[in-house]
Each structure stands twice: as structure tokens, then as C-alpha cells.
Amino acid sequence: MKPYVILNAGMTIDGKIVTAKNSSNMSSEESLIRVHKLRKNMDAIMVGIGTVLADNPRLNVRKVDANPEDNPIRIVVDSKCRTPTGAYITNNDARTIIAGANEFKHDFLTSDRYNVFKQKDVEFFFSGDTHVDLTVLMNYLANEGIKTLMLEGGSTLNFSMLKEALIDEINVSIAPKVVGGVNAKTLFDGEGFDTMDDAVNLDLMDSFFLGKDLILKYKVLK
Ligand SMILES: NC(=O)c1ccc[n+]([C@@H]2O[C@H](COP(=O)([O-])OP(=O)(O)OC[C@H]3O[C@@H](n4cnc5c(N)ncnc54)[C@H](OP(=O)(O)O)[C@@H]3O)[C@@H](O)[C@H]2O)c1
């Protein structure tokens, strides 16, 4: 059992989701409004710890009319539980679940940091040895009643989720920009596949412009 997972990201035409100096504001206002509408319709939103440390995102619904209960449950994939105690995603906008790995569980649960998170009602779920087992995590989230989940990066987590066949749909907003840079992260990084035969195939479901950005919606073929 797993939620229906939509990967959503903004990127440049060279596939970069951020520059090497961590600049990522490439999307048009119209495109950002679509992201917030999508968030409003999803049960949960998930990011990797790399994104939390780089951006300190809020992951709430802002650019459209919304009530506090419209904010999706926030999930951070964070094996070593490195999420800062003051990160925005630990505030009371919505429920927060930090997914850690078993090797680090004992030390973390006996740390002062854990008590700070507990006071903020942040929840924890542990799976995998040294890294989060994403399939086990998805099963846990489905059992928690999460039917739809928006994956908002970054590139390392995106690739792992794709490799584990946990992504159902990919939505990209392509800004008409080129930034280049070998150290600028792309939509999917991780270790990559060795051959084109191993590539994950997609089926284009919809395409349209929002402002200057081209929105492409793909179904992931299993
Ligand atoms: N343009 C966009 O739409 C967009 C959206 C989101 C992010 N971004 C950008 O993406 C960048 C962050 O990407 P990132 O690749 O550095 O980090 P990330 O994908 O957000 O997080 C990766 C981290 O997740 C943890 N993790 C735990 N279990 C994992 C598993 N099974 N598979 C994969 N990861 C696992 C690992 O750290 P541990 O080993 O410590 O657990 C890993 O290093 C930021 O610069 C951000 O601005 C852009």
C-alpha cells in the first residue's frame, strides 16, 4: 500500500532545479500559484533533508485562498534526524513527520534535540538501516491515511523515489532559462541508471503554458 505520489518541480530548460550557489527562484508567479493549488489538494508533502538544510522551506499553502487545515502533512526524509529544531517545517502550520533510519534511532531518541521536537509535537518514524527505506515509509504513510503525496525534491530523493518505483506522476514547470554548471543539481541526480534500457519511461498526459513557463505532466509507466 502506498499514497499516489506526484513529483512536482520547477527547472530550467537544461534540467537544473537550483544553481550551484543555491538560487532556485526560476518559476513564474502563475506557475507558483499552480504549485500552491496542488499543495492544497494533497494530503502530504515530502522533501529530503538536503532541501530543508538548503532552503528552510515552509511547505504550506499560501498563494491561494486556504484554511489552516488545507496545509498538507509535512514529511522530511532525514536518516540522521539532522532537521534543525527551529526549521519552519516544525511549526504548528500542520502535522510533521521526520523519517529517520534505524542506525541513528537510539542516539537521537536519547538526545536533548528529541525533547525539543517532542514539545513541538513533531513525530518520528524509523525504517531502513543507514538510510530511510522509502518503500516502508510509503506503506506507513498510507496506513496513516495519506492517500496523496506531493514530492518536492531535491534531486537525490527524487532519484531514489523513482528508482524504487514509488512515483506515479511527474509535473515539471520549465522556465525559459539556461544556467548550466556541472555542480548545479538537476531534476534527478543520485547514482543514475547505467543504460537507456534501464531508463524509466513516461507518458505525456498534459502540457500547457503558465506565464512564460511550460508545464508538462507525465504519468510514470511501470
Ligand atoms: N526547483 C525545485 O523545484 C526544487 C525543489 C526542491 C529542492 N530543490 C533544491 O534541491 C536541493 C537539495 O537537493 P539534494 O539532492 O541536495 O537533497 P534532497 O534530495 O532534498 O535530500 C537528500 C538527502 O535525503 C536523505 N535520504 C535519506 N534516505 C534517503 C533515501 N532512501 N534516498 C535518498 N535520500 C535519502 C539523505 O541524507 P541523510 O543520509 O542524511 O538522510 C540525502 O542526502 C536544494 O538546493 C534545493 O534548493 C529545488
Coordinates of C-alpha atoms and ligand atoms in Angstrom, one line a residue:
M1 CA 0.0 0.0 0.0
K2 CA 1.3 3.5 -0.8
P3 CA 0.0 7.0 -1.5
Y4 CA -0.4 8.3 -5.0
V5 CA 2.8 10.3 -5.5
I6 CA 3.2 13.3 -7.7
L7 CA 6.7 14.7 -8.1
N8 CA 6.5 18.4 -8.7
A9 CA 9.4 20.6 -9.5
G10 CA 10.5 23.8 -11.3
M11 CA 13.5 23.6 -13.6
T12 CA 15.4 25.4 -16.3
I13 CA 15.5 24.0 -19.8
D14 CA 18.8 22.4 -19.0
G15 CA 17.1 20.5 -16.2
K16 CA 18.6 22.4 -13.3
I17 CA 16.4 22.8 -10.2
V18 CA 18.9 25.1 -8.5
T19 CA 22.2 26.7 -9.3
A20 CA 25.5 25.7 -7.6
K21 CA 25.1 28.8 -5.3
N22 CA 21.6 27.7 -4.3
S23 CA 19.5 30.1 -6.3
S24 CA 16.2 28.5 -7.4
N25 CA 13.6 31.2 -8.0
M26 CA 13.1 30.4 -11.7
S27 CA 9.3 29.9 -11.8
S28 CA 6.7 32.5 -12.9
E29 CA 4.0 33.7 -10.4
E30 CA 1.3 31.8 -12.4
S31 CA 3.3 28.6 -12.1
L32 CA 3.8 29.1 -8.4
I33 CA 0.1 29.6 -7.9
R34 CA -0.4 26.2 -9.6
V35 CA 2.0 24.6 -7.1
H36 CA 0.1 26.1 -4.1
K37 CA -3.3 24.9 -5.6
L38 CA -1.7 21.4 -5.9
R39 CA -0.4 21.5 -2.3
K40 CA -3.9 22.4 -1.2
N41 CA -5.3 19.3 -2.8
M42 CA -2.7 16.9 -1.5
D43 CA -2.7 15.1 1.9
A44 CA 1.0 15.3 2.4
I45 CA 4.2 16.9 1.0
M46 CA 7.6 15.3 1.3
V47 CA 11.2 16.7 0.9
G48 CA 14.7 15.4 1.6
I49 CA 16.9 16.8 4.4
G50 CA 19.1 18.4 1.7
T51 CA 16.2 20.7 0.8
V52 CA 15.4 21.5 4.4
L53 CA 19.0 22.5 5.1
A54 CA 19.4 24.4 1.9
D55 CA 16.1 26.3 1.8
N56 CA 14.3 26.0 5.1
P57 CA 11.0 25.7 3.2
R58 CA 7.6 26.3 4.7
L59 CA 5.7 23.7 2.6
N60 CA 2.4 25.3 3.5
V61 CA -0.4 26.7 1.2
R62 CA 0.0 30.4 0.7
K63 CA -0.7 31.8 -2.8
V64 CA -4.4 30.7 -2.9
D65 CA -7.3 31.0 -0.5
A66 CA -6.8 28.4 2.1
N67 CA -7.6 27.5 5.7
P68 CA -5.0 26.1 8.1
E69 CA -6.5 22.6 7.6
D70 CA -5.6 22.8 3.9
N71 CA -1.9 22.6 4.7
P72 CA -0.5 19.2 3.8
I73 CA 1.2 17.0 6.4
R74 CA 4.9 17.6 6.1
I75 CA 7.4 14.8 5.8
V76 CA 11.2 15.0 5.9
V77 CA 13.4 12.1 4.7
D78 CA 16.2 12.6 7.2
S79 CA 18.1 9.4 8.1
K80 CA 20.3 11.0 10.9
C81 CA 17.5 13.3 12.1
R82 CA 19.5 16.4 11.3
T83 CA 16.5 18.7 10.8
P84 CA 17.1 21.9 12.7
T85 CA 14.8 22.2 15.7
G86 CA 13.9 25.7 14.6
A87 CA 13.1 24.8 10.9
Y88 CA 9.8 26.2 9.6
I89 CA 8.5 22.7 8.9
T90 CA 8.5 22.1 12.7
N91 CA 6.0 25.0 13.3
N92 CA 2.3 24.3 14.0
D93 CA 1.1 25.0 10.5
A94 CA 0.5 21.3 10.1
R95 CA 1.5 17.8 11.4
T96 CA 5.2 17.0 10.7
I97 CA 6.7 13.5 10.4
I98 CA 10.5 13.2 10.3
A99 CA 11.6 9.8 8.8
G100 CA 14.9 8.6 10.2
A101 CA 17.0 5.4 9.8
N102 CA 17.3 2.7 12.5
E103 CA 21.1 3.1 13.0
F104 CA 20.6 6.6 14.4
K105 CA 17.4 6.0 16.3
H106 CA 18.7 5.2 19.8
D107 CA 21.2 8.1 19.9
F108 CA 18.6 10.5 18.6
L109 CA 15.7 9.4 20.9
T110 CA 18.0 9.9 23.9
S111 CA 19.2 13.4 22.9
D112 CA 18.1 16.8 24.1
R113 CA 17.1 17.6 20.5
Y114 CA 14.4 14.9 20.6
N115 CA 12.8 16.6 23.6
V116 CA 12.6 19.9 21.8
F117 CA 10.9 18.2 18.8
K118 CA 8.5 16.3 21.2
Q119 CA 7.4 19.6 22.8
K120 CA 6.6 20.8 19.2
D121 CA 4.6 17.6 18.6
V122 CA 6.9 16.6 15.7
E123 CA 6.5 12.9 15.0
F124 CA 9.2 10.3 14.0
F125 CA 9.2 7.1 12.0
F126 CA 12.2 4.9 11.6
S127 CA 13.0 2.5 8.8
G128 CA 16.0 1.1 6.9
D129 CA 19.5 0.6 8.3
T130 CA 21.6 3.6 7.5
H131 CA 19.2 5.3 5.0
V132 CA 15.4 5.6 5.1
D133 CA 13.6 2.7 3.4
L134 CA 11.3 4.6 1.2
T135 CA 9.0 1.7 0.4
V136 CA 8.5 1.0 4.1
L137 CA 7.9 4.7 4.7
M138 CA 5.3 4.9 1.9
N139 CA 3.5 1.9 3.4
Y140 CA 3.5 3.6 6.9
L141 CA 2.2 6.9 5.4
A142 CA -0.6 5.0 3.6
N143 CA -1.6 3.4 6.9
E144 CA -1.7 6.9 8.5
G145 CA -4.4 7.7 6.0
I146 CA -2.3 9.6 3.5
K147 CA -3.7 8.9 0.0
T148 CA -1.9 11.6 -2.0
L149 CA 1.6 12.8 -1.5
M150 CA 3.5 15.6 -3.3
L151 CA 7.2 15.0 -3.6
E152 CA 9.0 18.4 -3.7
G153 CA 12.7 17.3 -4.1
G154 CA 15.5 17.6 -4.1
S155 CA 17.4 15.7 -6.8
T156 CA 18.8 12.9 -4.6
L157 CA 15.5 12.0 -3.0
N158 CA 13.7 12.3 -6.4
F159 CA 16.0 9.7 -8.0
S160 CA 15.7 7.3 -5.0
M161 CA 11.9 7.6 -5.2
L162 CA 11.9 7.0 -9.0
K163 CA 14.3 4.0 -8.7
E164 CA 12.1 2.4 -6.1
A165 CA 9.1 2.8 -8.4
L166 CA 7.3 5.0 -5.9
I167 CA 6.4 7.9 -8.2
D168 CA 3.2 7.8 -10.1
E169 CA 3.2 11.2 -11.8
I170 CA 5.8 13.9 -12.7
N171 CA 4.8 17.6 -13.1
V172 CA 7.6 19.9 -14.2
S173 CA 7.4 23.7 -14.8
I174 CA 10.1 24.5 -17.3
A175 CA 11.3 28.1 -17.1
P176 CA 12.8 29.5 -20.3
K177 CA 16.2 29.9 -18.8
V178 CA 19.6 28.2 -19.0
V179 CA 22.0 28.3 -16.1
G180 CA 24.4 25.4 -16.8
G181 CA 27.0 24.4 -14.2
V182 CA 28.3 20.9 -13.5
N183 CA 27.6 21.4 -9.8
A184 CA 24.0 22.7 -10.3
K185 CA 21.6 20.0 -9.3
T186 CA 19.2 18.5 -11.9
L187 CA 15.7 17.1 -11.5
F188 CA 17.1 13.6 -10.8
D189 CA 20.7 13.1 -9.6
G190 CA 21.6 10.2 -7.3
E191 CA 23.7 7.4 -8.9
G192 CA 21.6 7.3 -12.1
F193 CA 20.9 4.3 -14.3
D194 CA 23.7 2.7 -16.4
T195 CA 21.9 2.3 -19.7
M196 CA 18.9 3.8 -21.6
D197 CA 17.3 0.3 -21.3
D198 CA 17.2 0.9 -17.6
A199 CA 15.5 4.4 -18.0
V200 CA 12.1 4.9 -16.5
N201 CA 9.6 5.6 -19.3
L202 CA 6.9 8.3 -19.1
D203 CA 3.7 9.1 -20.9
L204 CA 2.8 12.8 -21.5
M205 CA -0.7 13.5 -20.1
D206 CA -0.9 17.2 -20.5
S207 CA 1.1 20.3 -21.4
F208 CA 0.2 24.0 -21.2
F209 CA 1.8 27.4 -20.6
L210 CA 1.5 29.3 -17.3
G211 CA 3.1 32.8 -17.9
K212 CA 6.3 32.0 -19.7
D213 CA 6.7 28.6 -18.1
L214 CA 5.8 25.3 -19.9
I215 CA 4.0 22.8 -17.6
L216 CA 4.5 19.2 -18.5
K217 CA 2.5 16.4 -16.7
Y218 CA 3.7 12.9 -17.2
K219 CA 2.4 9.5 -16.0
V220 CA 5.2 7.2 -14.9
L221 CA 5.0 3.9 -16.8
K222 CA 5.6 0.9 -14.6
Ligands
LIG1 N1 13.4 23.7 -8.1 C1 12.8 22.9 -7.3 O1 11.6 22.6 -7.6 C2 13.4 22.3 -6.1 C3 12.6 21.6 -5.2 C4 13.2 21.1 -4.1 C5 14.6 21.2 -3.9 N2 15.3 21.9 -4.7 C6 16.8 22.1 -4.5 O2 17.3 20.8 -4.3 C7 18.5 20.9 -3.5 C8 18.5 19.8 -2.5 O3 18.7 18.6 -3.2 P1 19.6 17.4 -2.6 O4 19.7 16.4 -3.6 O5 20.9 18.0 -2.0 O6 18.9 16.9 -1.3 P2 17.5 16.2 -1.0 O7 17.1 15.3 -2.2 O8 16.5 17.2 -0.6 O9 17.8 15.3 0.2 C9 18.7 14.2 0.1 C10 19.0 13.6 1.4 O10 17.9 12.8 1.9 C11 18.4 11.8 2.7 N3 17.9 10.5 2.5 C12 17.5 9.6 3.4 N4 17.2 8.4 2.9 C13 17.2 8.6 1.6 C14 16.9 7.7 0.5 N5 16.5 6.5 0.7 N6 17.1 8.2 -0.7 C15 17.6 9.4 -0.9 N7 17.9 10.3 0.0 C16 17.7 9.9 1.3 C17 19.9 11.7 2.5 O11 20.5 12.4 3.7 P3 20.8 11.5 5.0 O12 21.7 10.4 4.6 O13 21.4 12.5 6.0 O14 19.4 11.0 5.4 C18 20.1 12.6 1.3 O15 21.4 13.2 1.3 C19 18.4 22.3 -2.8 O16 19.4 23.1 -3.2 C20 17.0 22.8 -3.2 O17 17.0 24.2 -3.4 C21 14.8 22.5 -5.8

